[in-house]
Amino acid sequence: MRFLLTATSLYYILAASASPTPLVHESKRGLDLNAVNANWAAAYSKAKAALTKYNLTEKVALTTGAGWQVEGCVGNIPAIPSQNFPGICLQDAPSGVRLATEVSSFPSGINTVATFNRDLMYQRAVAMGAEFKGKGIGVALSPMMNIFRAPAAGRAFEGSSEPYLTGVASALTVQGIQSQGVQATAKHWLNNEQEHFRDYSSSNVDDRTQHEVYAYPFIQSIVAGAASVMCSYNRVDNKYACSNPELLNGLLKSDIGFKGYVMSDWWANHATSDALAGLDMTMPGNKVYGNAPDSYFGPELIAAVQNGTVPQSRVDDMALRILAGWYLLGQDKGFPAPNIWSWDFNDPRNKHVDVQADHKKIIRQIGAASTVLLKNKKALPFKKPRSLALIGSDAAVNPAGPNACPDRGCNNGTLAQGWGSGTVEYPYLVDPLSAITARAKQDGTVVSSSLSDTDLAAAAATAKGKDAAIVFITADSGEGYITVEGNQGDRNDLFAWHGGDDLVKAVAAVNRNTIVVVHATGPILMEAWIENPNVSAVLWAGVPGQEAGNAITDVLYGATNPSGRLPFTIAKQRSDYPADILYTSTEEIPQINYTEGLLIDYRWFDAKKIAPRFEFGFGLSYTKFDYSALAVWPYASKGGPRLTTDPTLFENIATVTFILCNKGPLEGTEIPQLYLEFPKSANSPPQLLKGFEAVSLKKGETRVVKFDLTRQDLSIWNTNAQRWVIPSGSFGVSVGASSRDKRLKGTLVLW
Ligand SMILES: *[C@@H]1O[C@H](CO)[C@@H](O)[C@H](O)[C@H]1NC(C)=O
Ligand SMILES: *[C@@H]1O[C@H](CO)[C@@H](O)[C@H](O)[C@H]1NC(C)=O
Ligand SMILES: *[C@@H]1O[C@H](CO)[C@@H](O)[C@H](O)[C@H]1NC(C)=O
Ligand SMILES: *[C@@H]1O[C@H](CO)[C@@H](O)[C@H](O)[C@H]1NC(C)=O
Ligand SMILES: *[C@@H]1O[C@H](CO)[C@@H](O)[C@H](O)[C@H]1NC(C)=O
């Protein structure tokens, strides 16, 4: 109690002070399971009342997609006119509205996590939610939260990082999308961490790792109120995820207490009996890829109820969960009808409703805030250079147009999205060449360019004698149904594409101020040139969406002081990573064994004492920050083991505060990160990320930064008790600028 009074009074004295800017940094945070449970209870009672009037055929209609390309969205629950139910439109995906016009191309999930900025994560989702709603889309098939396990994983760019960062980003994305009245979908449940063999491989994960790593972001999303969960294509423990009672009825619905509905990934429903495992909705409705008018649900589910193989109570529950999700978001009241036609933009059913509003502002802001400055030998920000050379095909939009390849399935021209179903049609794409050229005019800078990746002589000739040469290189990946330059979704290697290393070397051989910009869906290996003294600056810019050129220009010129941080480790060699893609297998069911357990990404480098090139959480700024006065304030007892459904698991029980000061020459944003060393008895990785904030400070400004720790943050999954338990002993607390740049240390002891 003494601690409680001290911590809160310090906090309120500072928060209430007369300063025009609050002295305590606060951001969007916090999950409240009691509030979410109350919302579900209200939605359930509305759905129950409505369903008393539904007969079996109508209940089954709620569970069965219309079929592929039958209606305008990628997934559709048809209207039920007898019940005045208007139907539901479901549409991809994680970076905006797919297969539509007059929409925005948002920064990818990997850029969103690279901001380490809760407010931006939320605002991006609010803007995306508004676009889905404006198109009449009731269910956004987002966020994607499969963990960044293998760095070459094709779809990792759609969302993920390690569990804590992914969990925060996913929960805020759910809250942002749902703030607009659109249902969010947590996907892909579960262990869909690679593209090769995803339709039939089995991911095998131990129980503790499953809870602490892979299910973790789903738990956060469900506690944030996610209306739906999508089960994945792959098998888990040799049973298909959508046919897996342990995974659906067990872990998801019983242990985690998910109250919404489970939809299948597209054609991932394998039998009518999947309903018994816990599948509630089949998507897109028909059995296999194509548009045959069959279904495992629909008439076959009705027949299964009639002959007693599926109990009526199960169909009642399926319909209840689906209708409750609809009521949860208030979609019974004036939700717009779908106005898109995904299959032909010129079809009159595509109404071209412009939903972009001013979203380009937040897209540009996130693009800049997600750019990670990895190296800077006084090269940046630019100070009125006389001449600049821009080198590489990534500097300019594909001459065939930014949307020339369906689902962005090529790496031609500047790279601002990966490929697959997690893509959108660009409304426009600002490339670096046009954005930098426009900015350069203000200073009278002469800009020249060489857009070939392979004409090294032209690159060198263009770069020679210029004040600075910027080399743009890429690495792309995506979903496995498209193969790009021999990469079947997952990347074949971690090198820059199109001979990017040779391009950098050719330019650095002639220019002492060679700046490398990396547009990539994940980490790339940089050993070929990273220590070259002529490589004066390096930036990882991810896949930032439609404002790519403006975003990188903002960082190069210092309009935005870089604050992006690596959401993954950049290794010196591929074999340093703990896990890799399984590319070949002779097994009928390829077994993907997650043998690294809890030791993904930085946890492995820490445990095995491997020096990375750039560690997780790393990123430079143009200013300097000073950390001081760490204080640790436990204020509640840890209590006993807890179920995932226990709302007290998500309560704060300790606070860590410290003072952050901007001691450098410029305004900027620092990303202090909190890592915990668990007590030895926990057998946890050496350190775990358990807090981060994006704190913007003017030159000379000081702020108290506050990290709240929940019971879950301090817990491990006890496989015997099948409960979350706070281990006995003291926790090491460190706060710093990356996973290896520690500035302050303390100890947390709970009673
Ligand atoms: C269910 O209700 C619909 C609409 O009123 C009706 O057309 C259908 O025949 C009913 N089905 C059964 C099995 O009663
Ligand atoms: C019940 O109906 C389902 C769906 O038509 C069918 O697959 C199953 O074989 C039937 N089972 C029995 C015992 O009749
Ligand atoms: C992409 O680039 C490749 C290689 O230069 C070329 O063959 C292909 O036609 C391009 N495709 C598009 C759509 O630009
Ligand atoms: C750096 O650039 C200069 C020319 O500007 C060149 O003479 C030198 O060899 C380069 N150094 C390296 C390591 O490439
Ligand atoms: C995965 O683990 C299983 C069970 O231990 C083993 O039989 C199988 O060979 C392993 N597969 C691979 C690809 O390592």
Short mmCIF file of C-alpha atoms and ligand atoms in Angstrom, two decimals, residues 508-512 532-534, ligand 4:
data_model
loop_
_atom_site.label_atom_id
_atom_site.label_comp_id
_atom_site.label_asym_id
_atom_site.label_seq_id
_atom_site.Cartn_x
_atom_site.Cartn_y
_atom_site.Cartn_z
CA ALA A 508 30.58 2.97 -52.74
CA ALA A 509 33.70 2.38 -54.81
CA VAL A 510 33.35 5.86 -56.29
CA ASN A 511 31.44 7.91 -53.71
CA ARG A 512 32.48 8.51 -50.11
CA ASN A 532 32.57 -0.06 -45.92
CA PRO A 533 33.59 3.44 -44.73
CA ASN A 534 32.09 4.97 -47.88
C1 LIG B 4 35.70 5.36 -51.28
O1 LIG B 4 35.49 6.25 -52.31
C2 LIG B 4 36.70 6.78 -52.89
C3 LIG B 4 36.32 7.70 -54.03
O2 LIG B 4 35.50 8.70 -53.62
C4 LIG B 4 37.56 5.68 -53.43
O3 LIG B 4 38.77 6.21 -53.87
C5 LIG B 4 37.80 4.65 -52.36
O4 LIG B 4 38.49 3.54 -52.91
C6 LIG B 4 36.49 4.17 -51.78
N1 LIG B 4 36.71 3.25 -50.69
C7 LIG B 4 36.18 2.05 -50.66
C8 LIG B 4 36.47 1.23 -49.44
O5 LIG B 4 35.46 1.62 -51.55
#
